[in-house]
Short mmCIF file of C-alpha atoms in Angstrom, two decimals:
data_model
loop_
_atom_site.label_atom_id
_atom_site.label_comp_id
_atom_site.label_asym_id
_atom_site.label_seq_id
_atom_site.Cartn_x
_atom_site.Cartn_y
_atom_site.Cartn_z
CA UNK A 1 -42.20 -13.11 -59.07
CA UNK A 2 -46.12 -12.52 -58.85
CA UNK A 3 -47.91 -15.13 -56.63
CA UNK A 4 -49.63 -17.11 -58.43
CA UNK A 5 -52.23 -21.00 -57.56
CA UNK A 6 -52.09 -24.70 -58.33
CA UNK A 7 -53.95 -25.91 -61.06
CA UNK A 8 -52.34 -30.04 -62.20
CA UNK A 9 -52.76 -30.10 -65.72
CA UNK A 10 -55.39 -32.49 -66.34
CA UNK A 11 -53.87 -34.50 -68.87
CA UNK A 12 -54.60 -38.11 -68.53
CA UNK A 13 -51.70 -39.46 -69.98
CA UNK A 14 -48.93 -38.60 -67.71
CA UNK A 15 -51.10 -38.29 -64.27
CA UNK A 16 -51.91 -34.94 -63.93
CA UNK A 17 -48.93 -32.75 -65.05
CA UNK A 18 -46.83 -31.73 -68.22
CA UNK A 19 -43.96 -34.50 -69.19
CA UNK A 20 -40.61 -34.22 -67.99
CA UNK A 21 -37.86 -33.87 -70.44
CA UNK A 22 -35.82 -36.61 -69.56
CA UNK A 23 -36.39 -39.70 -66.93
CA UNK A 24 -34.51 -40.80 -63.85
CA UNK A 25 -33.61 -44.18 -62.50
CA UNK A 26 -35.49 -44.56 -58.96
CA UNK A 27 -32.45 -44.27 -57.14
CA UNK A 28 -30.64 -41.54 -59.18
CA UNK A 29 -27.96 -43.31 -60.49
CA UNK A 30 -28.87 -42.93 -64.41
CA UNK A 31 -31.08 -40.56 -66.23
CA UNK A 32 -32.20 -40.79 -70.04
CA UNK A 33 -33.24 -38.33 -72.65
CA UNK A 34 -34.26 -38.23 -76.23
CA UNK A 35 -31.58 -35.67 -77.51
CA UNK A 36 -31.52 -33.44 -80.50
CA UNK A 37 -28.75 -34.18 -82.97
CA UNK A 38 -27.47 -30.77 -83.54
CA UNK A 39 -27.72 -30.54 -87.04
CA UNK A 40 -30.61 -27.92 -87.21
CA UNK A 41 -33.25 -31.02 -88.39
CA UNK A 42 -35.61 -32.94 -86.51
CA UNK A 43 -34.23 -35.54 -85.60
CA UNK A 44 -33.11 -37.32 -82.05
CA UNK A 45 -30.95 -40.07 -80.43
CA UNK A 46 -31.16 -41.73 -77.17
CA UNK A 47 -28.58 -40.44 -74.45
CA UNK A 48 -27.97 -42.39 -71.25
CA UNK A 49 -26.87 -39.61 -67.90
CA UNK A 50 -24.74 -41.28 -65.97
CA UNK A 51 -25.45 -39.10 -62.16
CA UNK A 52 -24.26 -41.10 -59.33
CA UNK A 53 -20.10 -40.38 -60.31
CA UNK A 54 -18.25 -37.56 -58.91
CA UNK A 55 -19.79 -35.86 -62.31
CA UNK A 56 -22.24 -36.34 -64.56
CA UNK A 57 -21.37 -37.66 -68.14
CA UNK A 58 -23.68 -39.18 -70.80
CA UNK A 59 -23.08 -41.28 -73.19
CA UNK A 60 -25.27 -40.87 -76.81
CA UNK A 61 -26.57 -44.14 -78.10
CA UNK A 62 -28.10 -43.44 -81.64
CA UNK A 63 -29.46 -46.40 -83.68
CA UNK A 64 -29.61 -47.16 -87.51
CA UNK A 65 -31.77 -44.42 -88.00
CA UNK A 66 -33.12 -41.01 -85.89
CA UNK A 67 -35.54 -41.39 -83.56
CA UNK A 68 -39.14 -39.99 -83.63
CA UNK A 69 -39.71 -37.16 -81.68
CA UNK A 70 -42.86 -39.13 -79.66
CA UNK A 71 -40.34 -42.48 -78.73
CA UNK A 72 -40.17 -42.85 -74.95
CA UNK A 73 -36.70 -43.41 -73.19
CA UNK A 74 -35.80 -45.02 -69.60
CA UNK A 75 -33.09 -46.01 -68.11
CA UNK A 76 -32.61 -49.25 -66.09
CA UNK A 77 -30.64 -49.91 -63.35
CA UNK A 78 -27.57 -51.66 -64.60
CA UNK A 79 -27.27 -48.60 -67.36
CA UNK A 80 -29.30 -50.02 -70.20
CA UNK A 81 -31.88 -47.83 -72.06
CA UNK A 82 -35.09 -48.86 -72.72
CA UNK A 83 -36.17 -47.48 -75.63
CA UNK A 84 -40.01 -47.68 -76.68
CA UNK A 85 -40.91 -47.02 -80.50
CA UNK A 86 -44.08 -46.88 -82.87
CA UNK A 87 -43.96 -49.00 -85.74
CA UNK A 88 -46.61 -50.05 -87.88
CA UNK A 89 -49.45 -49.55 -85.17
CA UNK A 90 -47.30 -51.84 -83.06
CA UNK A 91 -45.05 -50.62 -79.72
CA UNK A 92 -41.74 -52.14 -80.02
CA UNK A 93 -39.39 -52.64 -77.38
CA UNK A 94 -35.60 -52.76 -77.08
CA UNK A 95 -32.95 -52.40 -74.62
CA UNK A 96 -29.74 -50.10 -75.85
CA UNK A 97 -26.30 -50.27 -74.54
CA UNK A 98 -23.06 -48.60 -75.43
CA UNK A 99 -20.03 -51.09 -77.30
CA UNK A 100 -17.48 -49.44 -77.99
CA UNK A 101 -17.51 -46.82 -80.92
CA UNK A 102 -21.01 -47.82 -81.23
CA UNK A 103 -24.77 -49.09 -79.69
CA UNK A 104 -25.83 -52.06 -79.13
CA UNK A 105 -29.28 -53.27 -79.20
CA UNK A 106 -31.23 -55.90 -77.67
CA UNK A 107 -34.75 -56.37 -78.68
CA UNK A 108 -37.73 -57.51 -76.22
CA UNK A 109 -40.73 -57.55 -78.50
CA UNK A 110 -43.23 -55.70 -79.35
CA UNK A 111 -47.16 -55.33 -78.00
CA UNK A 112 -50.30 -54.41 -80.43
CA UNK A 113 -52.92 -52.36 -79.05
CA UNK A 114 -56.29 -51.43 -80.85
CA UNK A 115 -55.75 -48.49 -83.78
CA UNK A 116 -58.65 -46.54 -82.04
CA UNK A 117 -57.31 -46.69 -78.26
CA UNK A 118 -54.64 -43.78 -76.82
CA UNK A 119 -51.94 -46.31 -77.32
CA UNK A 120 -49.11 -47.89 -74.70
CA UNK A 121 -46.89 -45.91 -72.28
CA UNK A 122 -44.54 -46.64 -70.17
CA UNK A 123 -44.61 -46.11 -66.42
CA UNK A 124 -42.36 -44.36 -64.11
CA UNK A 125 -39.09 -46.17 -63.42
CA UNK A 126 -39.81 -49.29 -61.03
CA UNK A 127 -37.35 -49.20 -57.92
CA UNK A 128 -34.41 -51.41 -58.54
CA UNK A 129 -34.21 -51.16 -62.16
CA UNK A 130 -34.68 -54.51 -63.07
CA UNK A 131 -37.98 -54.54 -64.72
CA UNK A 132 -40.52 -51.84 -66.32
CA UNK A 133 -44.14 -51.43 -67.40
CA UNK A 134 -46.36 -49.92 -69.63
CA UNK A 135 -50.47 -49.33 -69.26
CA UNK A 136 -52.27 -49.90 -72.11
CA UNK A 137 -55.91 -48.36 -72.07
CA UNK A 138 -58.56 -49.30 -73.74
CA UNK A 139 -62.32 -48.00 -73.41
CA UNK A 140 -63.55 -50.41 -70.80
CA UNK A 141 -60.18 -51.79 -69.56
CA UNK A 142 -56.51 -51.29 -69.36
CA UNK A 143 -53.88 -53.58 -69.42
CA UNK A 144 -50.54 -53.62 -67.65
CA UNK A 145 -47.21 -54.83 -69.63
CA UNK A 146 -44.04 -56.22 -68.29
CA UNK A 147 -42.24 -54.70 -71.17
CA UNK A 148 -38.62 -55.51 -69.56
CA UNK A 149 -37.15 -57.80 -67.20
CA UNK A 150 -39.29 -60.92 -68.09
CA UNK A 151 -38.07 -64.22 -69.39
CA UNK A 152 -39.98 -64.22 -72.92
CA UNK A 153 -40.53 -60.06 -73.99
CA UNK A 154 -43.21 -58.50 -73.10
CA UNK A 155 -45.78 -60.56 -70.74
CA UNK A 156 -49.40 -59.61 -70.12
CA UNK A 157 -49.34 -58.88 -66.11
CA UNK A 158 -53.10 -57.87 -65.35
CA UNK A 159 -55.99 -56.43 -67.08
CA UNK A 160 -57.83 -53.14 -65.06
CA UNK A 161 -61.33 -52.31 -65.22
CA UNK A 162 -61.57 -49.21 -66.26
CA UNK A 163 -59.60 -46.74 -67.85
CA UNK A 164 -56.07 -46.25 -66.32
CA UNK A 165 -53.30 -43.59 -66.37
CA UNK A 166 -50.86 -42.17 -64.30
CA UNK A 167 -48.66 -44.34 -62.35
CA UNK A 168 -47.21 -44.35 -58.68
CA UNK A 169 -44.57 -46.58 -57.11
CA UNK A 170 -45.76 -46.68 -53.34
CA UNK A 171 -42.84 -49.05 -52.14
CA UNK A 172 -39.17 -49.79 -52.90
CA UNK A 173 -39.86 -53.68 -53.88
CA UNK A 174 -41.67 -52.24 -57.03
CA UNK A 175 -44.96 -54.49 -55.52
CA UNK A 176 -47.27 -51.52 -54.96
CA UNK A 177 -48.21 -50.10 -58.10
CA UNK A 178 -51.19 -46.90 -57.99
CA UNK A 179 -52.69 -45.87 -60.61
CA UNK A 180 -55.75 -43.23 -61.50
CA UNK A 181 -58.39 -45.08 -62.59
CA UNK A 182 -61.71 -43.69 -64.47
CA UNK A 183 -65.28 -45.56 -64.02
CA UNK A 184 -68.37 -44.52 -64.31
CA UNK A 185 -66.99 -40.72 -65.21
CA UNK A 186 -64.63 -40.07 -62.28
CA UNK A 187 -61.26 -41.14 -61.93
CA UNK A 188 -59.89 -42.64 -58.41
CA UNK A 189 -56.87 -43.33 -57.63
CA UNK A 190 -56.74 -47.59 -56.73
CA UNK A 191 -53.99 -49.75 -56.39
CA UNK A 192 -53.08 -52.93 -58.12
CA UNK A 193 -50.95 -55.66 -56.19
CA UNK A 194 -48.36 -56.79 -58.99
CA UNK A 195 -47.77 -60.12 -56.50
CA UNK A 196 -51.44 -60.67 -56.52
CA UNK A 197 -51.92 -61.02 -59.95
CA UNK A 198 -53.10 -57.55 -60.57
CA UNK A 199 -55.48 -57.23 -57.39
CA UNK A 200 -57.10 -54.11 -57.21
CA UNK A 201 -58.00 -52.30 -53.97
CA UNK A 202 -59.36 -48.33 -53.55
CA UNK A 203 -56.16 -45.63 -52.32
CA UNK A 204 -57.93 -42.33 -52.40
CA UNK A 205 -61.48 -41.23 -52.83
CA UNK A 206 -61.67 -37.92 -50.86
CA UNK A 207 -65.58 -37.43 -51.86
CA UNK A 208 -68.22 -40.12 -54.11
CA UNK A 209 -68.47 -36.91 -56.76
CA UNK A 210 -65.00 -35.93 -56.81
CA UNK A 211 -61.68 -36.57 -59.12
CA UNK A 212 -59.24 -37.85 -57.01
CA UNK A 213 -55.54 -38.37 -58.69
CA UNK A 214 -52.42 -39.71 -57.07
CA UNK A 215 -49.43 -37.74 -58.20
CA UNK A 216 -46.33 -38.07 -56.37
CA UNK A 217 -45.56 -40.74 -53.53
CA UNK A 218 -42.31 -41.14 -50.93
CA UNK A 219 -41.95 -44.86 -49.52
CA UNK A 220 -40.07 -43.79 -46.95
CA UNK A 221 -42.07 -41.24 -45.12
CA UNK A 222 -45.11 -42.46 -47.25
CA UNK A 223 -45.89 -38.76 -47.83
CA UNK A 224 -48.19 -38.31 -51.11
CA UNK A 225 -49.14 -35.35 -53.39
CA UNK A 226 -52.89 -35.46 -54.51
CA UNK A 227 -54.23 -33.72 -56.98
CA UNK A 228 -58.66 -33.39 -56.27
CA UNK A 229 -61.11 -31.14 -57.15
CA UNK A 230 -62.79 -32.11 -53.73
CA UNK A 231 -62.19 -28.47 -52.14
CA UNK A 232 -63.20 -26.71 -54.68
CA UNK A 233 -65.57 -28.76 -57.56
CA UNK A 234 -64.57 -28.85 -61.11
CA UNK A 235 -60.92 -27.18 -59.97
CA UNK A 236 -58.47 -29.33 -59.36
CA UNK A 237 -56.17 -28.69 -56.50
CA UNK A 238 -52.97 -29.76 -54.68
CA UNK A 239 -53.26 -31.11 -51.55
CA UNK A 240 -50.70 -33.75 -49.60
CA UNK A 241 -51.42 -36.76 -47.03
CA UNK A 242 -49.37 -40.35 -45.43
CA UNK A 243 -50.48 -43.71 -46.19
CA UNK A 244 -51.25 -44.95 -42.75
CA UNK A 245 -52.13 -41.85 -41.45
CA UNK A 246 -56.08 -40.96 -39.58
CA UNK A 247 -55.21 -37.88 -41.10
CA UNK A 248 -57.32 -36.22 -43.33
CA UNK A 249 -55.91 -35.20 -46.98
CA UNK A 250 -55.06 -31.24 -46.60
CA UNK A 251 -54.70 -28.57 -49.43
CA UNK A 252 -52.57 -25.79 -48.60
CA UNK A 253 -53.68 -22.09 -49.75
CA UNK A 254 -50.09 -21.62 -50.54
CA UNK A 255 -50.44 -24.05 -53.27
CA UNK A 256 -52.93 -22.01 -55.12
CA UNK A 257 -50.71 -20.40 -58.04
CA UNK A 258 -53.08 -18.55 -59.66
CA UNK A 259 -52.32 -18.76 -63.75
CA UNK A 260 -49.73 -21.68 -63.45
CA UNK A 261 -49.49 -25.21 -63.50
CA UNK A 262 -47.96 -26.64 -60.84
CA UNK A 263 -46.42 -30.21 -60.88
CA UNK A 264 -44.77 -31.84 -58.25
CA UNK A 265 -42.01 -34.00 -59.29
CA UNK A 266 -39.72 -34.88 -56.63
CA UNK A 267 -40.18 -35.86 -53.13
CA UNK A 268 -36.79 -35.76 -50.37
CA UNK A 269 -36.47 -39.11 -49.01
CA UNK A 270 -35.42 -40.63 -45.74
CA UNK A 271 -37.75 -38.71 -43.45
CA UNK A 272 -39.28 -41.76 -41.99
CA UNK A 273 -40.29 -39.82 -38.52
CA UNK A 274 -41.18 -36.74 -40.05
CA UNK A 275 -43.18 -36.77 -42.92
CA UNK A 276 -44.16 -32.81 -42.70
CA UNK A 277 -40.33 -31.90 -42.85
CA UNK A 278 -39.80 -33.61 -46.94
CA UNK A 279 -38.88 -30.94 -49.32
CA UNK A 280 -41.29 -31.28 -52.56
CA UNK A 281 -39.95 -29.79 -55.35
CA UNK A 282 -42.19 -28.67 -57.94
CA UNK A 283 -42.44 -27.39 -61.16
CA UNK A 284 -43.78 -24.38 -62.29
CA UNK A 285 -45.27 -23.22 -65.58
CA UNK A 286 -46.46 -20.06 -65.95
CA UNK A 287 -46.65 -17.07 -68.97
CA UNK A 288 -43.28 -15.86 -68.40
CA UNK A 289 -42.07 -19.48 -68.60
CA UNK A 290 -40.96 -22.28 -65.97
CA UNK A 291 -39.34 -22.32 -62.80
CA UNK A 292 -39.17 -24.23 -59.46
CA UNK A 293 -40.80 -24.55 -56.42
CA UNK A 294 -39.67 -25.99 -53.13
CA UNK A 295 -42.50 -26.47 -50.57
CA UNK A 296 -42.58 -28.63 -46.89
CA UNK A 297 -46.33 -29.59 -45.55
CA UNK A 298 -44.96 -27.89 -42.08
CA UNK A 299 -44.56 -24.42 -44.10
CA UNK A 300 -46.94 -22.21 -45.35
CA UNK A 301 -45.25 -20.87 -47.96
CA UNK A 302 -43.78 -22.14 -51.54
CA UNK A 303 -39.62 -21.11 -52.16
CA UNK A 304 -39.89 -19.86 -55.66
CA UNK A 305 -36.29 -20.40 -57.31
CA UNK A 306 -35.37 -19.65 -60.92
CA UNK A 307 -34.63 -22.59 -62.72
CA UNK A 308 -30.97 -23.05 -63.99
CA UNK A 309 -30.05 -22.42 -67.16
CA UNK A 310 -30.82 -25.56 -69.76
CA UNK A 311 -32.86 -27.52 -67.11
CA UNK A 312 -34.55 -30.25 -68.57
CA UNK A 313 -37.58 -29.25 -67.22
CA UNK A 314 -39.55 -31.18 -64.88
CA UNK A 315 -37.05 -33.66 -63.96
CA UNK A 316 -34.84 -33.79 -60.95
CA UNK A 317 -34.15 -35.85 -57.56
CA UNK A 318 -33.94 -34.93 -53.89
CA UNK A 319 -30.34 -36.57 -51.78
CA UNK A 320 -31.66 -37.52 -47.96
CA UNK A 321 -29.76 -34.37 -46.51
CA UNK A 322 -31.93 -31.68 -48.34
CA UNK A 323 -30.27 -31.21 -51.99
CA UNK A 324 -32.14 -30.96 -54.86
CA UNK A 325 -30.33 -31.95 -57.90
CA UNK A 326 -31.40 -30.86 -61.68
CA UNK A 327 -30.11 -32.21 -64.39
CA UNK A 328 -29.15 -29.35 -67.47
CA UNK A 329 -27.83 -29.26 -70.76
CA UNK A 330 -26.24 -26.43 -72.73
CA UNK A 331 -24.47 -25.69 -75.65
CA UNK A 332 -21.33 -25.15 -73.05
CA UNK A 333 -22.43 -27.86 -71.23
CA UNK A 334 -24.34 -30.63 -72.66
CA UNK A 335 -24.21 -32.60 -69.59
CA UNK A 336 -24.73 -30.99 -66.21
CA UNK A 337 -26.47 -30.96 -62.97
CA UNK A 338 -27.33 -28.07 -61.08
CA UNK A 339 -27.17 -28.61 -57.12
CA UNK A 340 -29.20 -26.64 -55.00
CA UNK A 341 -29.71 -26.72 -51.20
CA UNK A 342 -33.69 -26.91 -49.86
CA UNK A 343 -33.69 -23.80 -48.34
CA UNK A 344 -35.09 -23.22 -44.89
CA UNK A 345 -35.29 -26.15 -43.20
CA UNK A 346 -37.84 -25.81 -40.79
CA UNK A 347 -37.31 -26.58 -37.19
CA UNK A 348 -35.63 -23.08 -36.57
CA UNK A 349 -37.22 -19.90 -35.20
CA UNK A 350 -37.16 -18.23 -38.32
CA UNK A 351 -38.54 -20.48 -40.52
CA UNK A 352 -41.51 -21.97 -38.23
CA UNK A 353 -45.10 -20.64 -39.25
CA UNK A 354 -47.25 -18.31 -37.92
CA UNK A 355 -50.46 -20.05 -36.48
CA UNK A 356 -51.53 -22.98 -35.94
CA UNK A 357 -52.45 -25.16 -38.79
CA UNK A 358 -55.81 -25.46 -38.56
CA UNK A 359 -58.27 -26.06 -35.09
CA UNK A 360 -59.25 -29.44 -35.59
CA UNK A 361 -59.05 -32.54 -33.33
CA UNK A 362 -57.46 -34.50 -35.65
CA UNK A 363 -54.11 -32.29 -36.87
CA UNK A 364 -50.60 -32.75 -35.07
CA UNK A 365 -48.13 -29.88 -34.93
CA UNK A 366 -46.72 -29.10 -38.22
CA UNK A 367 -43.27 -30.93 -37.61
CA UNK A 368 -44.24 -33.20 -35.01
CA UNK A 369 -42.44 -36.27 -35.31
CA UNK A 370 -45.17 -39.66 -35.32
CA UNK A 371 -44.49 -43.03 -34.67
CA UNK A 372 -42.76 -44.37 -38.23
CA UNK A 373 -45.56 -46.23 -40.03
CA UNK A 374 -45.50 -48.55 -42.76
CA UNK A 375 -47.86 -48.46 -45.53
CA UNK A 376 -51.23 -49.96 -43.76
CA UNK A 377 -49.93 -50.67 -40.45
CA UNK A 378 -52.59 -50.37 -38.07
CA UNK A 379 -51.92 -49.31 -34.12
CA UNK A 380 -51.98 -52.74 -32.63
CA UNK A 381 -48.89 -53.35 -30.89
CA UNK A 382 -47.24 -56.54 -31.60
CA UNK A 383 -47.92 -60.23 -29.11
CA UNK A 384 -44.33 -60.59 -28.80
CA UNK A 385 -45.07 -63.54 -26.51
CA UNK A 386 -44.40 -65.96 -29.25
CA UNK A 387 -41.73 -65.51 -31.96
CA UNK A 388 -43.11 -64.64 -35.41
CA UNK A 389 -42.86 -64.75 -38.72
CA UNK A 390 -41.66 -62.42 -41.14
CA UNK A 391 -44.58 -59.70 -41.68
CA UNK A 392 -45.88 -59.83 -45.36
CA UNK A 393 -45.76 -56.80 -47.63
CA UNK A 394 -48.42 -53.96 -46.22
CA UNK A 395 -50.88 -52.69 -48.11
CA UNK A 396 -51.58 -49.39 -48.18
CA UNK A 397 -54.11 -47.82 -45.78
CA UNK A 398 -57.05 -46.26 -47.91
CA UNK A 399 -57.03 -42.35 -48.16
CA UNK A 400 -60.98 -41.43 -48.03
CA UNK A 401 -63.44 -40.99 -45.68
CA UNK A 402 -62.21 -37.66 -44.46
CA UNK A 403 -64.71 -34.75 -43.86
CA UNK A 404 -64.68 -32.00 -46.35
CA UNK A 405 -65.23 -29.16 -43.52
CA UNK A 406 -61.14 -29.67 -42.54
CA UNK A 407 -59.52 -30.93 -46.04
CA UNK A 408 -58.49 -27.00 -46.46
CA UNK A 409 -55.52 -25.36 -45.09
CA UNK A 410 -55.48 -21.53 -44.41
#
């Protein structure tokens, strides 16, 4: 496979990269898809994955009627389906279930956004399950939607100045929402405080001229994929960095695919020590189609793997011990998941890389474990004179500020 270097597709809607064919619950347990209905027409049901059994098995919930081909599906975390429609310039809402020999359906509401604005989306899967949002963006504002979990249908959380997209979950209480933000002609990623009625605080701003987008965030390890054209103006590039971290945001050479998009989409979780050692699986599109990529910050190299047959591209989940699972679907085998172990786990002889990673002050040793961190911690230690009380939720610490000169990595 020719090498090839990273270029986030700069599509506003979806925060940075190409859609994913299907969704997946935070945790892994459920996965939904709009599927085709076999009969050679255009038309499409909902199907609810069910991934967290000794094997996968879905479960199709069509309506009354087909689906459009632009309705967005999610699963929730007791097995529901979300389902998201456009009717009559207005974005209903309803929650689909399996009864029996047939679906049942549960409508929230709907929401009505101006007939000249991009519309409503929904937003990655919040952690837990229980509730999910949309942004709605409008030319001087966006607004964020409860759209399920709320007491009365869909509730108005927070208006944004600005125009918003993308969407990052930065914790596992679903509190820490960041999202790319565009004022004034460049977009920054900020992040809005869904306790704090919407507060807004700056996450990343690598330089005052540069486009700065969030794209991919781990709450355990609190490692985060950036996609900037800081390095290299008006080309946006990949680079990674931890919340909490003095760190400066890095951008890897070997993430430079020359001719492809490349989107990160899944992030191994559980490293809490060892940020550099998370496998980041990405996917790759290219001219001779799409495959994946498995890449660690402490490497200096991307895996390139062929993707299995019937992937539904884009979509996938990391297990804490390394394996990277990817849900398929074929004609033999309409529901399937393809298992495949991160290979080279660094650590070993073999698999350690040549050179240091770059001669400033500031890097560690790719590897090197750090004190675990959470989300804005600071390096105070603790008066544990007195007893005290339970911490409140961290913010996260802001990722700017760092000098250009060491942002790229040989």
């Amino acid at each position: 496979m020719t090498a090839c270097a990273i270029e986030p597709s700069a599509d506003p809607g979806n925060g940075g990269g190409p859609q994913a064919d299907c969704c997946i619950t935070a945790e892994g347990a459920y996965a939904a898809r709009l599927a085709p209905s076999g009969d050679g027409g255009d038309s499409w049901y909902p199907e609810r994955w069910t991934l967290d059994g000794p094997e996968p098995y879905a479960v199709p919930l069509p309506g009354n009627q087909p689906e459009e081909p632009g309705t967005e599906v999610q699963p929730m975390g007791d097995g529901r389906v979300l389902v998201h429609r456009i009717a009559a310039g207005r974005h209903v809402f309803a929650l689909l279930y399996p009864t029996g020999p047939g679906t049942g359906e549960l409508p929230l509401g709907a929401v009505e956004c101006a007939a000249d604005g991009p519309g409503l989306r929904l937003l990655p899967p919040v952690p837990g399950g229980e509730r999910a949002y949309a942004l709605a963006a409008g030319p001087r504002s966006t607004v964020l939607w409860q759209v399920a979990g709320g007491a009365f249908g869909p509730e108005r959380v927070a208006e944004i100045p600005g125009r918003c997209s993308g969407g990052v979950w930065l914790d596992r209480a679903g509190r820490m929402l960041a999202v790319d933000r565009e004022t004034g002609g460049r977009v920054k990623a900020v992040v809005v405080d869904l306790e704090r009625d919407g507060e807004v605080s700056p996450l990343l701003q690598i330089a005052a001229d540069s486009d700065d987008r969030l794209l991919l965030a781990d709450p355990d390890s609190g490692l985060v994929l950036i996609g900037s054209d800081a390095p290299s103006p008006g080309r946006q590039r990949l680079g990674w960095g931890v919340l909490g971290s003095t760190l400066p945001v890095r951008f890897p050479e070997c993430l430079r695919l020359p001719d492809c998009v490349v989107t990160p989409f899944a992030v191994q979780p559980g490293q809490v020590l060892t940020p550099e050692r998370c496998a980041v699986a990405l996917r790759v599109d290219g001219a001779f189609g799409s495959w994946v990529g498995v890449w660690r910050p402490a490497e200096r190299r991307v895996r390139h793997l062929p993707a299995p047959e019937g992937w539904l591209a884009g979509a996938g989940l990391w297990t804490p011990d390394g394996e990277l699972r990817l849900p398929c679907s074929t004609p033999q085998s309409p529901c399937g998941v393809a298992r495949l172990a991160a290979p080279g786990v660094p650590g070993t002889d073999s698999e350690r890389p040549e050179g240091p990673e770059e001669p400033t002050p500031e890097n560690t040793a790719p590897g090197q474990p750090r004190e675990p961190r959470e989300p804005g911690a600071t390096d105070t230690a603790p008066d544990t004179s007195t007893p005290t009380p339970a911490p409140a939720q961290p913010r996260p610490v802001p990722l700017q500020q760092a000098p250009l000169a060491r942002l790229v990595t040989k």
